[in-house]
Amino acid sequence: MSRLEAKKPSFCKSEPLTSGRVRATLCVLKGILTSSYGPSGRLKQLHNGLGGCVCTTSQSSALLANLSVTHPILKILTTSMQNHVSCFSDCGLFTAILCCNLIENVQRIGLMPTTVIKLNKHLLSLCTSYLQSEFCGCRILVDFSSTQTLLCLVRSIVTSKPACMLTRQEIDHISALILRAFLLTIPENTKDCLILGKSIIVPLKGQRVTDSTVLPGILLEISEVQLMKILPIKKSDTFKVALFCASLSGDVSDTGEGTVVVSSGVSLENAVLDQLLSLGRQLVSDHIDLLICQKVVHPSLKQFLSMHRMIAIDRVGAALMEPLSKVTGTQPIGSLGSISPSSYGSVKDLCTEKFGFKHFLHLIPNEATICSLLLCNRNDTAWDELKLTCQTALHVLQLTIKEPSVLLGGGCTETHLAAYIRHKICNEPESILQDDGCTQTELQLLTEAFCSALESVAGSLEHDGGEILTDMKYGHFWSAQPESPSVVDWPDLLSRCGCGLYTSQEELRWSFLKSTRHPFAPQTCLPHEAVGSANNLTLDCFTAKLSGLQVAVETANLILDLSYIIEDKN
Amino acid sequence: MAAAGSAKVALRVAEVLETIVSCCVGPEGRQVLCTKPTGEVLISRDGGCLLEALHLEHPIARMMVACVSSHLRKTGDGAKTFIIFLCHLLRGLHAVTDKEQDSLISKNIQTHRRHWKNCCQWKFISQALLKFQTQVLDYIMGHYLSKHFLSIFSSSTKERTLCRSSLELLLEAYFCGRVGRNNQNFISQLMCDYFFKCMACESGYEEVFELVDDYFIELNVGVTGLPVSDSRIIAGLVLHRDFSVYCPADGDIRIVIVTETIQPPFSTSGSEFILNSEAQFRTSQFWIMERTKAIMKHLQSQNVKLLLSSVKQPDLVIYYAGLNGISVVECLSSEEVSLIQRVVGLSPFVLPHTSSQYEICNTALMNFCKPLILRSKRYVHLGLIGTCSFIPHCIVLCAPVQGLVEQHKSALHGAFKMLRQLFKDLDLNYMIQASDQNYASSPLTYKNSRESTPLPEIVNGSRQSPYQGTVVKNKGKLATTQTYLKVYSNFVVPSIELETHIPRSIQKVTPTDTYQADETLRYLSLAKTRIVDDSEPLMESNSANSTTENTRIEISDENLQVTEIAGRGSMLPVREKSLEMCTSHGYCFSSIPAGCVLPVGGNFEFLLHYYLLNYAKKCHQSEETMVSVIIANALLGIPKILYKSKKGNYSFPQIYVRTLHAIQTHPPMVSSQTGLESVASKYQLLTSVLQCLTKILTIDLVINIKRQPQEVYDQDSEEEV
């Protein structure tokens, strides 16, 4: 009998946000996140002091997954961000920093939570409707006739992950590979709905990054011993493949719930092996070239098959079964008995290849949306980071296909949006004031808190103590070298804005981001020619950023709304 | 160790709970974060959830929580109000007992001073409370408050149809107390849309409520990491798992459900399979394979495109299903299976036992069957065609964190529970003291609205004949020789209240006069009036609607005359209460009809407060006055909290004065565009609180013991053993 223990009473705490400890921990978390943000972000080394691997990263997914937070409020914040990242892969740090900034700024102005939540919701809906509107000045429609925009998008993502330790050329190489891998997953002829294929990332550590490559089809890793057994593959037009999901190990399978009494001298194993060998004979007579099994293949059967010049690969694992069935164009076989000829698949070509120190069997499909991205990096931690980056980039490309627009990156969207909101609230506050019953002062205070939260996210991109500015025409983000003289000629010191769309040679006026300035209307409606001519833009995923913005505000609202915390200490 | 279990202790406990709970009450309420030992983080504004999470140690507190949860099980709403109301009641009692020596309240109290002072004083109060709850409360509800009730049904048509705008108002008010401020409107709109999408016909709403309440978990999908505004309703049913094998199909899609593996097992449980040779083993394996193949072929020939299985199917079955173009979903939970069975009216496919005979199996048609991807997780999306009044739809609930998804889920589920309660009649029965002058005169003051219709009830048959063949089932009170029967009908019409009282002359019933009344003397006979006319005429005006519980009355009397009053019931959607009164104690049976609502913002509390005070003024017994006044004042606690943060014109005193004035001048209040709340749940809450208070007051000592209390075994069960 289990021991019964009286439950301890819970720990109840009112107005959690006012406590100094919570503020301090929030501040620490914010510090960790902001310092990792952007291409020049500082790397974090995560280890547990008891050995095990060390993780060097600046990505939100790796950071948040490994940080163990104890305070419930921080837990809410981090889980919210992790959930966002698992949905969109991108913009995790943006979301987290914005959320922290919002909480901090709102606390500073000390308004009633009721008013804050209502107004935040209004401001958020202003932001989302602006970003989705046609005249939005920081959104670019993706032109699928050229790869320019998509390549910029991928390059921005790879660049923003400094822990991958890539040089400029390597970034270009990897970005091109990612884009090519993505394009290979798009089916050539589709009817009404587009079903994307899959890029399988194959690890190859310890090689140069530039050795990475993309191949159509699937790479199956095989040991050298296996390779020796494979005789030179004869040339033919197609290769017939039998893909098994049933075990070919020769074990006596499930015998039901009752008892099975076996007379002495009767060996079930023999019976099953006989069955397997007869299956082998059938495969041979059906002219199968390659047998792939998810589970184990009995050695005798393997032996038998290789005698008949058939390649047998076993223990492929469940994860590869779906791509394999796509590549071979067949359903996995679950029977050991008579197999209908229709359940065999085929591949166009079959060859063995060697990359680095690893041997692979390469299945080249006739027409399939599966490709393998052979990813190389120098060491384990950098490879892990690179793999995460590739997955992020591939996911972002998928999201971009669904919603064909991108946002200007490099902090420009944030400052532009803040300028737009400021101007909008300053000029037409009636719409919000009408249905909410709050005062003009409250609205202005909160708008300032909201906008400066957005701007300081952009400001966190600068880590080297440089000046951060915004121009008074487009509302874009500019950063200058540190140690600039006090009175300067800005056009000479600045070269391009954060996203790279505008140069400092235009007639622009600048102002420090931190300073107060008169609200101005940032120029909306991006001119087409400007986008077309600029070839090296920094771009962000539209869907991820929009949802990140919403999630950040919603989470901040949620945290600000808390009046009690009840902690169950059992 | 023992501690005095007095109201003082209870008050202290209740006050602590009140401070926690009151921050979540009403539209301005805030959220509470609960962490579980497992590391889960819950966000909640639900009173019941908070009280559970506190794991209180104090015995009285534990008792209160137990009372709250039993109330919640019944109604699914009102935990926070429960605590606040209880706290105010205790406070009121405390104040009264403190003041009692000054005898400020009434002179009569002086005479009862010894009651209040001695050790049983709490017991005495609790008895008074119980008496109040059983006698006075129902009377006030049925008699005074009922004329203020509004109905959720639209009044234009004869049948009870749901009015969308009132349902919206009701839900909005409900969600104001349940979910975060920024999502209230969104969630209530979502729920309203969902409900109207699911409802196949106007009259089938009860079935929809029942089904959604029972299978709520299966009818929604939680997605984390997305903003709340991405939540939506999708047509069809979403199963929380992926296809084992998926074959795209369109056109005529049929499904079957199986509850066992299709592949015959090698041996069944309880049997022994003796293998004598390897050949025998091979043959049996071959037979199993052939048989599986044959069954799948058969399914294909029936045009089956989807196989739903409650168990895991072997690889062989999946393989043959794929070959035959049948998609398979395995490991369905029993709830999912029973939901699908209920929605499409499909029974599981029974495997044929002999290989030759295949009967036409049970299949159902559906619109589509496809994978659904939500946040990179795959689900099965079925376009079932409902055969009952429920059109299957699913809610996809999105939120940044799981805790918020859970909150919205439980709020939605609670809303369905609340609606299910709302559409039930709630019976009130009360006894009226003959001495109650107020009541006796009241029927006369009402205007008889049926003046235009000639009253056909009174038919004087002068025949005198003995009652023959009557079955006598005398219910205690009716056995009295002198029975005065006063019957009047009471009509409740949405938004306008017509109370029609038909004062009857007092009739004498001779001692031999017997009639049978089934239990409660509530009659159901549509728009009929039965007049039993005798030398001592006994009259029963009786017209009821279909919602009243059907109780028989058998009057086996030759002189029974039945007069149909045609058209009376059809003039207005009439909900009727028949009330009956006997000599000195009249038992009145009345009900709060289904769908009764009042505007939110403390309207119920203000009304009850007003009528209780009025009642108290007319009361003669001191303890009754006292109890009524205490309850009336405690009721104000809830609106006080609701208007706490409001200033100026909307502050509590202002509202209070204005509402009381409104009640006095023009009784039926016109509802503005505010939310609505269910009267029945308010009433139930009140009775639950009073019961809880009685329980608390009857305890005089709390004894701390070291062991678990011994379970009291049922005497009967032991004897059986």
CSV table of C-alpha atoms in Angstrom, one decimal, chain A residues 7-10 15 72 75-76 79-80 83-84 86-88 113-114 117 121 246 255-263 266-268 271-272 274-275 295 322 331-335 337-339 343 547 550-551 554-555 557-558 560-568 570, chain B residues 19-20 23 28-37 39 41 43 50 53-55 57 180-182 224-229 245-246 265-278 281-282 285 289-290 293 315-316 319-320 323 375-376 378 400-402 404:
chain,number,residue,atom,x,y,z
A,7,LYS,CA,-0.7,17.5,1.5
A,8,LYS,CA,1.2,20.6,2.5
A,9,PRO,CA,-0.7,23.8,2.2
A,10,SER,CA,0.2,25.8,-0.9
A,15,GLU,CA,0.9,41.0,-6.6
A,72,PRO,CA,6.4,30.7,-12.1
A,75,LYS,CA,8.3,29.8,-16.5
A,76,ILE,CA,5.2,31.3,-18.2
A,79,THR,CA,7.3,28.3,-22.1
A,80,SER,CA,5.4,30.8,-24.1
A,83,ASN,CA,6.0,27.3,-27.8
A,84,HIS,CA,6.4,30.1,-30.3
A,86,SER,CA,8.4,25.3,-31.9
A,87,CYS,CA,5.6,26.7,-34.1
A,88,PHE,CA,7.7,29.1,-36.2
A,113,PRO,CA,-3.4,46.7,-15.2
A,114,THR,CA,-7.0,46.9,-16.6
A,117,ILE,CA,-4.3,45.4,-21.0
A,121,LYS,CA,-4.6,45.1,-27.2
A,246,ALA,CA,7.6,-6.0,-40.7
A,255,THR,CA,0.9,-15.8,-30.5
A,256,GLY,CA,-2.2,-14.3,-29.0
A,257,GLU,CA,-3.5,-14.4,-25.5
A,258,GLY,CA,-3.9,-18.1,-25.1
A,259,THR,CA,-1.2,-20.7,-24.5
A,260,VAL,CA,0.6,-22.4,-27.4
A,261,VAL,CA,1.8,-25.9,-26.6
A,262,VAL,CA,4.6,-27.1,-28.9
A,263,SER,CA,5.3,-30.8,-29.2
A,266,VAL,CA,8.9,-29.1,-33.5
A,267,SER,CA,10.9,-26.0,-33.9
A,268,LEU,CA,8.9,-22.9,-34.6
A,271,ALA,CA,9.4,-23.0,-39.5
A,272,VAL,CA,9.7,-19.2,-39.5
A,274,ASP,CA,11.7,-21.6,-43.8
A,275,GLN,CA,9.1,-19.0,-44.3
A,295,LYS,CA,13.7,-3.7,-38.4
A,322,GLU,CA,8.1,7.8,-44.7
A,331,GLN,CA,3.8,1.4,-49.2
A,332,PRO,CA,5.9,-0.6,-46.7
A,333,ILE,CA,5.2,-4.3,-46.8
A,334,GLY,CA,3.9,-5.7,-43.5
A,335,SER,CA,3.5,-9.3,-44.5
A,337,GLY,CA,3.6,-14.2,-47.0
A,338,SER,CA,2.6,-13.7,-50.6
A,339,ILE,CA,3.5,-10.2,-51.7
A,343,SER,CA,3.9,-3.3,-53.5
A,547,SER,CA,2.9,35.9,-34.6
A,550,GLN,CA,1.1,39.0,-31.0
A,551,VAL,CA,2.4,36.3,-28.7
A,554,GLU,CA,-0.4,38.6,-25.2
A,555,THR,CA,2.1,37.0,-22.8
A,557,ASN,CA,-0.7,41.1,-20.8
A,558,LEU,CA,-1.1,37.8,-19.2
A,560,LEU,CA,0.7,41.9,-16.0
A,561,ASP,CA,-2.8,40.6,-15.2
A,562,LEU,CA,-1.6,38.2,-12.5
A,563,SER,CA,-2.8,39.2,-9.0
A,564,TYR,CA,-1.8,36.1,-7.1
A,565,ILE,CA,0.5,33.1,-7.4
A,566,ILE,CA,-0.4,29.9,-5.7
A,567,GLU,CA,2.5,27.5,-5.5
A,568,ASP,CA,1.8,23.9,-4.7
A,570,ASN,CA,4.1,19.1,-2.6
B,19,THR,CA,-9.4,38.4,-0.2
B,20,ILE,CA,-8.0,35.9,-2.6
B,23,CYS,CA,-9.6,39.8,-6.9
B,28,GLU,CA,-12.5,43.6,-13.8
B,29,GLY,CA,-11.1,40.5,-12.1
B,30,ARG,CA,-7.5,39.5,-12.5
B,31,GLN,CA,-5.8,36.2,-13.1
B,32,VAL,CA,-4.1,33.8,-10.6
B,33,LEU,CA,-1.2,31.7,-11.5
B,34,CYS,CA,-1.2,28.2,-10.0
B,35,THR,CA,1.9,26.0,-10.1
B,36,LYS,CA,1.6,22.3,-9.7
B,37,PRO,CA,4.2,20.0,-8.1
B,39,GLY,CA,5.9,21.8,-12.8
B,41,VAL,CA,1.7,26.1,-14.7
B,43,ILE,CA,-3.6,30.2,-15.2
B,50,LEU,CA,-8.1,28.3,-6.9
B,53,ALA,CA,-5.0,24.6,-5.5
B,54,LEU,CA,-4.6,26.2,-2.1
B,55,HIS,CA,-4.6,22.8,-0.3
B,57,GLU,CA,-5.3,22.9,6.2
B,180,GLY,CA,-8.6,37.0,-19.1
B,181,ARG,CA,-9.9,40.5,-19.9
B,182,ASN,CA,-8.4,40.7,-23.4
B,224,THR,CA,0.2,26.3,-28.0
B,225,GLY,CA,2.5,28.9,-29.4
B,226,LEU,CA,0.0,30.8,-31.4
B,227,PRO,CA,-1.9,33.9,-30.4
B,228,VAL,CA,-5.3,33.4,-29.0
B,229,SER,CA,-6.9,35.1,-31.9
B,245,VAL,CA,-1.9,4.5,-43.2
B,246,TYR,CA,-3.5,7.2,-45.4
B,265,PRO,CA,-5.0,-14.2,-33.1
B,266,PHE,CA,-3.0,-17.4,-33.1
B,267,SER,CA,-4.7,-18.4,-29.9
B,268,THR,CA,-7.4,-16.8,-27.9
B,269,SER,CA,-7.2,-16.3,-24.2
B,270,GLY,CA,-8.4,-19.3,-22.1
B,271,SER,CA,-7.7,-21.7,-24.9
B,272,GLU,CA,-4.7,-23.9,-25.6
B,273,PHE,CA,-3.3,-24.4,-29.1
B,274,ILE,CA,-1.3,-27.5,-29.6
B,275,LEU,CA,1.2,-27.5,-32.3
B,276,ASN,CA,2.3,-30.9,-33.5
B,277,SER,CA,4.3,-30.2,-36.5
B,278,GLU,CA,6.0,-27.3,-38.3
B,281,PHE,CA,2.3,-23.9,-37.8
B,282,ARG,CA,2.8,-22.8,-41.4
B,285,GLN,CA,-0.1,-18.8,-40.3
B,289,MET,CA,-2.9,-14.2,-43.6
B,290,GLU,CA,-5.5,-15.3,-46.1
B,293,LYS,CA,-6.7,-10.5,-46.7
B,315,ASP,CA,1.4,-4.7,-39.5
B,316,LEU,CA,-0.3,-7.3,-41.7
B,319,TYR,CA,-0.4,-3.5,-45.1
B,320,TYR,CA,-3.5,-5.0,-46.6
B,323,LEU,CA,-3.2,-2.3,-50.6
B,375,ARG,CA,1.6,23.3,-35.3
B,376,SER,CA,3.5,20.6,-37.2
B,378,ARG,CA,-0.7,15.8,-37.5
B,400,PRO,CA,0.9,31.1,-26.2
B,401,VAL,CA,1.0,28.7,-23.2
B,402,GLN,CA,-0.7,25.5,-22.3
B,404,LEU,CA,-4.1,29.5,-21.1
